[in-house]
Coordinates of C-alpha atoms and ligand atoms in Angstrom, one line a residue:
Chain J
M212 CA -7.0 17.6 25.7
A213 CA -7.0 21.4 25.3
I214 CA -4.8 21.7 28.4
L215 CA -2.0 20.1 26.6
I216 CA -1.2 23.1 24.5
K217 CA 0.7 26.1 25.6
R218 CA 0.4 29.4 23.9
P219 CA 3.8 30.5 22.5
A220 CA 5.1 33.9 23.3
A221 CA 4.7 35.3 19.8
I222 CA 3.9 33.9 16.4
K223 CA 6.0 35.2 13.6
P224 CA 4.0 36.1 10.5
S225 CA 6.3 33.9 8.4
E226 CA 5.1 30.8 10.4
I227 CA 1.5 31.7 9.7
T228 CA 2.2 31.7 6.0
D229 CA 3.8 28.3 6.4
R230 CA 0.8 27.0 8.2
A231 CA -1.4 28.1 5.3
L232 CA 1.0 26.3 2.9
Y233 CA 0.7 22.9 4.4
F234 CA -3.1 23.0 4.4
D235 CA -2.8 23.9 0.7
R236 CA -3.6 20.7 -1.2
R237 CA -1.1 20.7 -4.0
R238 CA -0.7 17.6 -6.0
F239 CA 1.1 17.3 -9.2
L240 CA -1.6 15.5 -11.1
R241 CA -4.3 17.9 -10.1
A242 CA -2.1 20.9 -10.4
S243 CA -1.1 20.0 -13.9
L244 CA -4.3 18.6 -15.2
L245 CA -6.7 21.1 -13.7
S246 CA -4.8 24.1 -14.8
T247 CA -4.9 22.8 -18.4
V248 CA -8.4 21.2 -18.4
G249 CA -9.8 23.8 -16.1
L250 CA -12.2 21.5 -14.3
P251 CA -13.5 22.5 -10.9
A252 CA -12.0 20.5 -8.1
L253 CA -14.6 17.9 -7.4
L254 CA -13.5 16.9 -4.0
A255 CA -15.3 13.7 -3.0
R256 CA -13.0 13.4 0.0
P257 CA -13.3 11.3 3.1
R258 CA -14.0 13.4 6.2
I259 CA -11.1 13.8 8.6
A260 CA -12.0 11.3 11.4
S261 CA -11.1 13.3 14.5
A262 CA -12.3 15.9 16.8
A263 CA -10.5 18.7 15.0
L264 CA -9.5 20.5 18.1
T265 CA -7.2 23.2 17.1
V266 CA -4.2 23.9 19.2
H267 CA -2.1 27.0 19.3
E268 CA 1.1 27.5 17.3
L269 CA 4.3 26.3 18.7
P270 CA 7.7 27.4 17.4
P271 CA 9.5 24.7 15.5
G272 CA 11.8 22.8 17.9
P273 CA 15.2 21.4 17.4
F274 CA 16.0 19.0 14.5
S275 CA 13.2 20.4 12.4
T276 CA 13.6 20.3 8.6
H277 CA 12.9 23.2 6.4
E278 CA 11.5 21.0 3.6
T279 CA 8.0 21.6 2.3
M280 CA 5.5 20.0 4.6
T281 CA 3.1 17.4 3.2
P282 CA -0.4 18.7 2.9
Y283 CA -2.6 17.8 5.9
Q284 CA -5.2 16.3 3.6
D285 CA -2.6 13.8 2.4
T286 CA -1.1 12.8 5.8
T287 CA -4.6 12.2 7.1
T288 CA -6.0 10.2 4.2
Y289 CA -3.1 8.0 3.2
N290 CA -2.2 5.9 6.2
N291 CA -1.0 2.5 7.2
F292 CA -2.8 1.6 10.3
Y293 CA -3.7 -2.1 9.9
E294 CA -5.9 -2.1 13.0
F295 CA -8.4 -0.4 10.7
G296 CA -7.8 -2.3 7.5
T297 CA -5.0 -2.7 5.0
S298 CA -6.0 -0.2 2.4
K299 CA -4.6 3.4 2.6
G300 CA -8.1 4.9 3.0
D301 CA -9.3 2.5 5.7
P302 CA -7.9 4.3 8.7
S303 CA -9.5 7.7 7.7
R304 CA -12.7 5.9 7.1
Y305 CA -12.9 3.8 10.2
A306 CA -10.7 5.2 12.9
G307 CA -13.3 7.7 13.9
A308 CA -15.0 4.9 15.9
M309 CA -12.0 4.6 18.2
S310 CA -12.6 6.4 21.5
T311 CA -9.5 8.1 22.8
N312 CA -11.0 9.8 25.9
P313 CA -10.4 8.6 28.6
W314 CA -7.1 7.1 27.7
T315 CA -4.6 5.4 30.0
V316 CA -1.0 4.7 29.5
A317 CA 0.9 2.1 31.6
V318 CA 4.6 2.5 32.2
T319 CA 5.8 -0.8 33.6
G320 CA 8.8 -3.1 33.8
A321 CA 12.3 -2.5 34.9
C322 CA 12.0 1.0 36.4
R323 CA 11.7 2.5 39.9
H324 CA 8.3 4.2 39.4
P325 CA 6.0 2.1 37.3
A326 CA 2.5 3.7 37.1
I327 CA -0.7 3.9 35.1
Y328 CA -1.5 7.4 34.0
H329 CA -4.4 9.2 32.5
L330 CA -3.1 10.7 29.3
E331 CA -3.4 14.2 30.5
D332 CA -1.4 13.5 33.7
F333 CA 1.1 11.6 31.6
I334 CA 1.8 14.6 29.3
R335 CA 1.1 17.6 31.6
P336 CA 4.6 17.8 33.2
Y337 CA 6.2 18.5 29.9
A338 CA 6.4 21.4 27.5
L339 CA 5.2 20.4 24.1
Q340 CA 7.5 20.9 21.2
E341 CA 6.9 21.0 17.4
R342 CA 9.3 18.8 15.4
I343 CA 9.1 18.9 11.6
Y344 CA 10.4 15.5 10.6
R345 CA 10.8 13.4 7.4
H346 CA 8.7 10.3 7.5
R347 CA 9.9 7.3 5.4
C348 CA 7.5 4.4 4.9
V349 CA 9.0 1.0 4.1
E350 CA 6.8 1.1 1.0
A351 CA 9.1 3.7 -0.5
W352 CA 7.1 6.8 -0.1
S353 CA 7.8 9.7 2.3
M354 CA 6.2 12.7 3.8
V355 CA 7.3 15.8 5.9
I356 CA 5.1 16.1 9.0
P357 CA 5.1 18.7 11.8
W358 CA 4.6 16.7 14.9
I359 CA 3.8 18.0 18.4
G360 CA 5.0 16.0 21.3
V361 CA 7.5 15.3 24.0
P362 CA 10.9 13.7 23.8
L363 CA 10.6 10.1 24.9
R364 CA 13.7 10.5 27.0
D365 CA 12.1 13.0 29.3
I366 CA 9.3 10.6 30.0
L367 CA 11.6 7.6 30.5
R368 CA 13.8 9.5 32.9
R369 CA 10.8 10.3 35.1
C370 CA 10.2 6.6 35.7
V371 CA 13.9 6.0 36.5
P372 CA 14.8 2.9 34.5
S373 CA 16.8 0.2 36.3
G374 CA 20.0 -1.5 35.1
D375 CA 17.9 -4.2 33.6
A376 CA 16.2 -1.8 31.2
R377 CA 17.9 -2.5 27.9
Y378 CA 15.0 -2.2 25.6
V379 CA 11.7 -0.3 25.5
E380 CA 8.6 -2.2 24.4
F381 CA 5.5 -0.4 23.2
T382 CA 2.0 -1.8 22.8
T383 CA -1.0 -0.5 20.8
L384 CA -4.6 -0.6 22.0
Y385 CA -6.3 -4.0 21.5
D386 CA -10.0 -3.6 20.9
P387 CA -11.4 -5.5 17.9
R388 CA -14.8 -3.8 18.4
E389 CA -13.3 -0.4 17.7
M390 CA -10.5 -1.7 15.5
P391 CA -12.1 -3.8 12.8
G392 CA -8.7 -4.8 11.3
Q393 CA -7.9 -6.7 14.5
R394 CA -10.7 -9.2 13.6
S395 CA -8.4 -10.4 10.8
D396 CA -5.2 -12.2 11.6
I397 CA -2.8 -10.8 9.0
L398 CA -0.7 -9.5 11.9
Q399 CA -0.6 -10.7 15.5
W400 CA -2.4 -8.3 17.7
P401 CA -1.9 -6.2 19.7
Y402 CA 0.7 -4.4 17.6
L403 CA 4.1 -4.4 19.4
E404 CA 7.2 -2.4 18.7
G405 CA 10.5 -1.8 20.4
L406 CA 13.6 0.3 20.6
R407 CA 17.0 -0.2 22.2
M408 CA 17.4 2.0 25.3
D409 CA 19.9 4.3 23.6
E410 CA 17.5 4.7 20.6
A411 CA 14.7 5.5 23.0
M412 CA 16.8 8.0 24.9
H413 CA 17.9 9.7 21.7
P414 CA 16.7 13.4 21.6
L415 CA 15.2 12.8 18.1
T416 CA 12.7 10.2 19.5
L417 CA 9.4 11.8 20.2
L418 CA 6.1 10.7 21.8
A419 CA 3.6 12.7 19.7
V420 CA 0.1 13.9 20.8
G421 CA -0.5 16.2 17.8
M422 CA 0.5 17.3 14.4
Y423 CA 0.0 20.4 12.2
G424 CA -0.9 22.4 15.3
R425 CA -3.8 20.1 16.1
V426 CA -4.5 17.1 18.3
L427 CA -3.5 13.9 16.4
P428 CA -6.3 12.6 14.2
N429 CA -7.3 9.0 15.1
Q430 CA -6.0 7.6 11.8
N431 CA -2.5 9.0 12.6
G432 CA -2.3 7.2 15.9
A433 CA -4.3 9.3 18.4
P434 CA -4.0 10.0 21.2
L435 CA -0.3 9.0 21.7
R436 CA 2.2 7.7 19.2
L437 CA 5.9 7.2 18.8
V438 CA 7.9 9.1 16.1
V439 CA 11.4 7.7 15.3
P440 CA 12.3 9.5 12.1
W441 CA 15.4 7.6 11.1
K442 CA 13.5 4.3 11.0
Y443 CA 10.8 3.0 8.7
G444 CA 7.3 4.2 9.5
F445 CA 6.1 1.0 11.0
K446 CA 8.5 1.4 14.0
S447 CA 6.6 4.6 14.9
I448 CA 3.8 2.7 16.8
K449 CA 0.4 4.3 17.1
S450 CA -2.3 4.6 19.8
I451 CA 0.0 3.4 22.6
V452 CA -1.4 2.0 25.8
K453 CA 1.7 0.4 27.3
I454 CA 5.4 1.3 27.6
R455 CA 7.4 -1.5 29.2
L456 CA 11.1 -1.5 30.1
V457 CA 12.6 -4.9 29.4
K458 CA 15.9 -6.7 29.5
N459 CA 15.6 -8.7 26.2
Q460 CA 15.0 -7.5 22.7
P461 CA 11.3 -7.5 22.0
V462 CA 9.9 -9.6 19.1
T463 CA 8.1 -6.9 17.2
T464 CA 4.9 -7.5 15.2
W465 CA 6.6 -7.2 11.8
M466 CA 9.6 -9.3 12.8
R467 CA 7.1 -12.0 13.8
A468 CA 5.1 -11.7 10.6
V469 CA 7.9 -11.7 8.0
P470 CA 11.3 -12.1 9.8
Q471 CA 13.4 -12.3 6.6
R472 CA 12.1 -8.9 5.5
Y473 CA 11.6 -6.9 8.7
G474 CA 14.2 -6.8 11.5
F475 CA 14.3 -5.3 14.9
Y476 CA 16.2 -2.2 13.9
S477 CA 14.5 -1.3 10.6
N478 CA 16.6 1.7 10.1
V479 CA 16.0 3.5 6.8
N480 CA 18.8 2.1 4.7
P481 CA 19.0 2.4 0.9
A482 CA 21.6 -0.3 0.7
V483 CA 19.7 -3.1 2.5
D484 CA 17.3 -4.8 0.1
R485 CA 14.9 -7.1 1.9
V486 CA 11.5 -6.2 0.5
P487 CA 10.3 -7.0 -3.0
W488 CA 10.7 -3.3 -4.1
S489 CA 13.7 -1.0 -4.1
Q490 CA 14.6 0.9 -1.0
R491 CA 17.1 3.0 -2.9
Y492 CA 14.6 5.6 -4.0
E493 CA 11.4 7.0 -2.6
R494 CA 8.5 9.2 -3.8
R495 CA 7.9 12.2 -1.6
I496 CA 4.1 12.5 -1.5
G497 CA 3.2 15.3 -3.9
D498 CA 6.3 14.9 -6.1
F499 CA 6.5 13.4 -9.5
F500 CA 10.1 12.4 -9.6
K501 CA 11.5 9.9 -7.1
R502 CA 14.4 11.0 -4.9
K503 CA 17.3 9.0 -3.5
T504 CA 16.6 7.6 -0.1
L505 CA 19.2 8.8 2.5
M506 CA 20.9 6.6 5.0
F507 CA 19.0 6.9 8.3
N508 CA 16.5 9.0 6.4
G509 CA 19.0 11.9 6.4
Y510 CA 19.4 11.7 10.2
G511 CA 22.8 10.1 10.0
P512 CA 24.7 13.0 11.6
E513 CA 22.5 12.6 14.7
V514 CA 22.1 8.8 15.0
A515 CA 24.9 7.0 13.0
H516 CA 27.0 6.7 16.2
L517 CA 24.4 4.5 17.8
Y518 CA 25.3 1.8 15.3
A519 CA 29.1 2.2 15.1
G520 CA 30.7 -1.1 14.4
M521 CA 27.4 -2.9 13.7
N522 CA 26.9 -4.7 10.5
L523 CA 23.6 -3.1 9.3
A524 CA 23.1 -5.7 6.6
K525 CA 22.9 -8.3 9.4
Y526 CA 21.1 -6.2 12.0
Y527 CA 18.4 -4.9 9.5
Chain R
M275 CA -31.5 -17.3 -29.9
R276 CA -33.8 -16.1 -32.6
N277 CA -31.5 -13.6 -34.1
P278 CA -27.9 -14.7 -33.8
A279 CA -26.4 -11.7 -35.5
F280 CA -28.2 -9.3 -33.1
T281 CA -27.3 -11.3 -30.1
R282 CA -23.6 -11.3 -31.1
R283 CA -23.7 -7.6 -31.6
M284 CA -25.4 -7.0 -28.3
V285 CA -22.9 -9.2 -26.4
T286 CA -20.0 -7.5 -28.1
S287 CA -21.1 -4.0 -27.4
L288 CA -22.1 -4.7 -23.8
T289 CA -18.7 -6.3 -23.2
V290 CA -16.9 -3.4 -24.7
A291 CA -18.9 -0.9 -22.7
G292 CA -18.3 -2.9 -19.5
C293 CA -14.6 -3.1 -20.1
L294 CA -14.4 0.6 -20.6
I295 CA -15.9 1.4 -17.2
P296 CA -12.7 1.1 -15.2
L297 CA -10.9 3.3 -17.8
A298 CA -13.6 5.9 -17.5
F299 CA -13.4 5.8 -13.7
V300 CA -9.6 6.1 -13.7
A301 CA -9.8 9.0 -16.2
Y302 CA -12.4 10.8 -14.2
R303 CA -10.4 10.4 -11.0
T304 CA -7.2 11.6 -12.8
L305 CA -8.8 14.7 -14.2
T306 CA -10.5 15.7 -11.0
G307 CA -7.3 15.0 -9.0
T308 CA -9.1 12.5 -6.7
L309 CA -6.7 9.6 -7.0
G310 CA -5.5 10.3 -3.4
A311 CA -2.2 11.2 -2.0
N312 CA -0.2 8.8 -4.1
P313 CA -1.9 9.0 -7.6
I314 CA 0.9 7.1 -9.4
S315 CA 0.7 4.1 -7.1
N316 CA -3.1 4.2 -7.3
L317 CA -3.0 4.2 -11.2
T318 CA -0.4 1.4 -11.2
N319 CA -2.5 -0.8 -8.9
R320 CA -5.8 -0.2 -10.6
T321 CA -4.5 -0.9 -14.1
G322 CA -2.7 -4.0 -12.9
L323 CA -5.7 -5.3 -11.1
W324 CA -8.0 -4.8 -14.1
S325 CA -5.6 -6.5 -16.4
L326 CA -5.6 -9.5 -14.0
R327 CA -9.4 -9.5 -13.5
L328 CA -10.1 -9.4 -17.2
L329 CA -7.6 -12.1 -17.9
L330 CA -9.5 -14.4 -15.4
A331 CA -12.8 -13.3 -17.0
T332 CA -11.4 -14.4 -20.4
L333 CA -10.5 -17.8 -19.0
A334 CA -13.9 -18.1 -17.3
V335 CA -15.9 -17.8 -20.6
T336 CA -15.5 -21.3 -21.9
P337 CA -16.1 -23.2 -18.7
L338 CA -19.1 -21.0 -18.0
R339 CA -20.5 -21.7 -21.5
R340 CA -20.0 -25.4 -21.1
L341 CA -21.6 -25.6 -17.7
S342 CA -24.5 -23.3 -18.5
G343 CA -25.0 -23.9 -22.2
W344 CA -24.9 -20.1 -22.8
T345 CA -23.3 -20.2 -26.2
W346 CA -24.1 -16.5 -26.7
L347 CA -21.2 -15.8 -24.3
M348 CA -18.5 -16.7 -26.8
P349 CA -18.1 -13.4 -28.6
A350 CA -17.3 -11.8 -25.2
R351 CA -14.1 -13.8 -24.9
R352 CA -12.0 -12.1 -27.4
I353 CA -13.0 -8.7 -26.2
L354 CA -12.2 -9.5 -22.6
G355 CA -8.8 -10.9 -23.6
L356 CA -8.0 -7.8 -25.7
F357 CA -9.0 -5.5 -22.8
A358 CA -6.8 -7.6 -20.4
F359 CA -4.0 -6.8 -22.8
F360 CA -5.0 -3.1 -23.0
Y361 CA -5.0 -2.6 -19.2
G362 CA -1.7 -4.5 -19.1
L363 CA -0.3 -2.1 -21.6
L364 CA -1.6 0.8 -19.6
H365 CA -0.1 -0.7 -16.5
L366 CA 3.3 -0.9 -18.2
V367 CA 3.1 2.6 -19.5
V368 CA 2.1 4.0 -16.1
Y369 CA 5.0 2.1 -14.6
L370 CA 7.6 3.3 -17.2
A371 CA 6.4 6.8 -17.6
L372 CA 5.0 7.8 -14.2
N373 CA 6.6 5.4 -11.7
Q374 CA 10.0 5.4 -13.2
A375 CA 9.8 8.7 -15.2
F376 CA 11.5 6.8 -18.1
S377 CA 14.7 6.8 -16.0
A378 CA 17.0 4.1 -17.4
T379 CA 18.7 3.7 -14.0
L380 CA 15.4 3.0 -12.3
I381 CA 14.0 0.8 -15.0
L382 CA 17.1 -1.3 -15.4
G383 CA 17.7 -1.4 -11.6
D384 CA 14.3 -3.0 -11.2
L385 CA 15.1 -5.8 -13.7
S386 CA 16.6 -8.0 -10.9
R387 CA 13.4 -8.0 -8.9
P388 CA 11.4 -11.3 -9.2
F389 CA 8.0 -9.6 -9.2
I390 CA 9.1 -7.2 -12.0
I391 CA 10.5 -10.2 -14.1
A392 CA 7.2 -12.1 -13.7
G393 CA 5.3 -8.9 -14.7
Y394 CA 7.3 -8.4 -17.9
L395 CA 7.1 -12.1 -18.8
S396 CA 3.3 -12.1 -18.3
F397 CA 2.9 -9.1 -20.4
T398 CA 5.3 -10.2 -23.1
L399 CA 3.4 -13.5 -23.6
M400 CA 0.2 -11.5 -24.0
V401 CA 1.6 -9.7 -27.1
P402 CA 1.4 -12.6 -29.6
L403 CA -2.1 -13.4 -28.3
A404 CA -3.4 -9.9 -28.9
A405 CA -1.6 -9.8 -32.3
T406 CA -3.4 -13.0 -33.4
S407 CA -6.8 -12.2 -32.1
T408 CA -8.3 -11.3 -35.5
M409 CA -10.4 -13.7 -37.6
G410 CA -7.8 -13.5 -40.3
A411 CA -5.0 -14.7 -38.0
M412 CA -7.3 -17.4 -36.6
R413 CA -8.0 -18.7 -40.1
A414 CA -4.4 -18.4 -41.2
L415 CA -3.0 -20.3 -38.2
G416 CA -5.6 -23.0 -38.3
P417 CA -5.2 -25.6 -35.5
R418 CA -2.0 -23.9 -34.4
W419 CA -4.1 -20.9 -33.2
Q420 CA -5.6 -23.0 -30.4
L421 CA -2.1 -24.2 -29.4
L422 CA -0.7 -20.7 -29.4
H423 CA -3.6 -19.4 -27.4
R424 CA -2.9 -21.9 -24.6
L425 CA -0.2 -19.3 -23.7
I426 CA -3.0 -17.5 -21.8
Y427 CA -2.6 -20.0 -19.0
A428 CA 1.1 -19.1 -18.6
V429 CA 0.1 -15.4 -18.8
A430 CA -2.4 -15.8 -16.0
I431 CA 0.0 -17.9 -13.8
L432 CA 2.7 -15.3 -14.2
A433 CA 0.4 -12.5 -13.4
V434 CA -0.8 -14.1 -10.1
L435 CA 2.9 -14.9 -9.3
H436 CA 3.7 -11.2 -10.0
Y437 CA 1.0 -10.2 -7.6
L438 CA 2.1 -12.7 -4.9
L439 CA 5.7 -11.6 -5.2
L440 CA 5.0 -7.9 -4.7
V441 CA 2.7 -8.1 -1.7
K442 CA 3.8 -6.6 1.6
I443 CA 1.8 -8.7 4.0
D444 CA -1.8 -9.1 2.9
F445 CA -1.7 -12.2 0.8
Q446 CA -5.4 -12.6 0.7
P447 CA -6.2 -10.7 -2.5
P448 CA -3.5 -12.5 -4.7
E449 CA -4.4 -15.8 -3.1
A450 CA -8.1 -15.3 -4.0
Y451 CA -7.2 -14.5 -7.6
G452 CA -4.8 -17.5 -7.5
A453 CA -7.6 -19.8 -6.2
L454 CA -9.9 -18.7 -9.0
L455 CA -7.2 -19.4 -11.5
V456 CA -6.6 -22.9 -10.0
L457 CA -10.3 -23.6 -10.2
L458 CA -10.4 -22.5 -13.9
L459 CA -7.3 -24.5 -14.7
S460 CA -8.6 -27.6 -13.0
Y461 CA -11.8 -27.4 -15.0
R462 CA -9.8 -27.4 -18.2
I463 CA -7.5 -30.2 -17.1
G464 CA -10.5 -32.3 -16.0
A465 CA -12.3 -31.7 -19.2
S466 CA -9.3 -32.7 -21.3
L467 CA -8.6 -35.8 -19.2
R468 CA -12.3 -36.9 -19.6
R469 CA -12.0 -36.5 -23.3
R470 CA -8.9 -38.5 -23.5
I471 CA -10.3 -41.3 -21.4
A472 CA -13.6 -41.5 -23.1
G473 CA -11.9 -42.4 -26.4
P474 CA -13.2 -42.2 -30.0
V475 CA -16.6 -40.8 -29.2
S476 CA -15.1 -37.9 -27.5
R477 CA -12.7 -37.3 -30.3
H478 CA -15.8 -36.1 -32.1
A479 CA -16.7 -34.0 -29.1
Q480 CA -13.3 -32.5 -29.1
T481 CA -13.5 -31.4 -32.7
R482 CA -16.8 -29.8 -31.9
T483 CA -15.5 -27.9 -29.0
T484 CA -12.5 -26.8 -30.9
Q485 CA -14.7 -25.3 -33.4
T486 CA -16.9 -23.5 -31.0
S487 CA -14.1 -22.1 -28.8
G488 CA -12.4 -21.1 -32.0
Q489 CA -15.2 -18.6 -32.3
S490 CA -16.3 -19.7 -35.8
P491 CA -19.2 -17.3 -36.4
Q492 CA -21.6 -20.0 -37.7
R493 CA -21.3 -21.8 -34.4
S494 CA -21.9 -19.0 -32.0
D495 CA -25.6 -19.0 -32.0
Ligands
HEM144 C1 4.7 -5.3 -18.0 C2 5.4 -5.5 -17.0 C3 4.9 -5.2 -15.6 C4 5.5 -4.4 -14.7 C5 6.8 -3.6 -14.9 C6 4.7 -4.3 -13.5 C7 5.0 -3.5 -12.4 C8 4.1 -3.4 -11.3 C9 4.4 -2.5 -10.2 C10 5.6 -1.6 -10.0 C11 3.4 -2.7 -9.3 C12 3.2 -2.0 -8.0 C13 3.9 -2.7 -6.9 C14 3.8 -2.0 -5.6 O1 2.9 -1.2 -5.4 O2 4.6 -2.3 -4.7 C15 2.5 -3.7 -9.9 C16 1.3 -4.1 -9.3 C17 0.5 -5.0 -9.9 N1 0.5 -5.5 -11.1 FE1 2.1 -5.3 -12.4 N2 3.6 -5.1 -13.7 C18 3.7 -5.6 -15.0 C19 2.8 -6.5 -15.6 C20 1.6 -6.9 -15.0 C21 0.6 -7.7 -15.6 C22 0.7 -8.3 -17.0 C23 -0.4 -7.9 -14.7 C24 -1.7 -8.6 -14.8 C25 -2.1 -9.3 -15.8 C26 -0.1 -7.1 -13.6 C27 -0.8 -7.1 -12.4 C28 -0.5 -6.4 -11.3 C29 -1.3 -6.4 -10.1 C30 -2.6 -7.2 -9.9 C31 -0.7 -5.5 -9.2 C32 -1.1 -5.2 -7.8 C33 -2.2 -4.3 -7.6 C34 -2.5 -4.0 -6.1 O3 -1.6 -4.2 -5.3 O4 -3.6 -3.6 -5.8 N3 1.1 -6.5 -13.7 N4 3.0 -4.1 -11.1

């Protein structure tokens, strides 16, 4: 996948410093306890399960936040990717077995140019961008992640959606041999997600192939995943094999599993309380104190107009 | 057993040592910063799980002894129960101090959540049990001690309920603990029904079991 990455014209020294920062594993417990107790960092850490192909620096693209990025170590070992198991460490332990090369993506449904692509051909026409986004999990924790990808709108435009295309449906790979979690039926496989057309066409919505200047690690949804930063993390479907333009609202995996808790929209919303725990606050990974959760995860200025006049307590 | 005092001491110290292993593990991981990306959540879950596990272990002692005849198990029961309380206390402290940073807004805001209510109730009912776990209290309370300590069933039911109510999607672990609890409870209910049906002979048996499970030292060999 080395062909995906373009070399930027110049790398500012300030960005290199930044880069060093997010690989720095700071964590409050360790920081506070180690400095007082003075123990060496005994790092019995799981290996990062990916071909750690480094890609070159990209300048931060539009919409990027300046907040401190979450250390790479944390974003790659604390994952919800139930295809590999339900505990946070399962994806980094088991996702290495998933083969992502070759990888094909089918674009089908209500469009003029349906096609099946090799991933390289699928991405090659576009310039990759870096987007540093907040990521808010429905479990009330959050991260700041520098993604690398392509706006979904550019890809959708190329297939020329027809008038019937009102929603976009995404499907994850189904392969129980490589995805041990799919042998259990806690969710209905394959994982399915969806966006309304205007959400999919919003410039914030990204199809990511990398993060932190590298190719996506498997546990983070390699080789192709969605990133919708104003929605709870489970909307950002991983390891996508199919993108289908449809007329009717898809029934997503989490809606099907627990409809009274998880709805189609699943916008980050501190006022809507449908899970057992509070959505009003969140813990940014690495922080001690919780912070207030922002409406639309702080992307309100960009996306609130999509939901003008909608009762978000009803369309949760 | 040939030397009851020795056996009792061995069982006691081994149980204490065993119950301290999770604490040592958690302490080690905390000091080395290896609790993962979300150490607070990790600490909360581990302490809660160990409280529940030890609670079920406490409840398993009597059926196990009756079925196997291993009377030497009895001294383990009080220690298991006390450690269930200890990990529950730790769980509560982690929740209040680390999860909620002692913020009144956060702590009070959580009080409307069913899983939090079940947790507090479960823990609160453990307090009188821990407080009356001494020989002195046992003697002072007499037959009422047994009655009071039946609260442990309520504690365990509430703890499983707490777990069921907080789960996101994977109900298997709380259901497994719940199934174990149902098994332990049905053994008790079955045993007490059998005693009731069997009439006068079993009244004698009941007195005997009461004494044994009351941990009277002279009976524990
Ligand atoms: C004293 C009041 C209690 C409070 C405020 C409390 C609070 C909590 C919280 C906030 C969580 C984490 C929920 C999450 O991650 O979403 C939790 C998990 C848990 N608690 Fe409690 N709890 C209490 C008492 C108890 C007691 C008495 C027990 C057992 C005897 C218990 C067993 C558990 C278990 C098993 C878990 C789940 C662990 C896991 O998911 O791996 N809790 N509790």
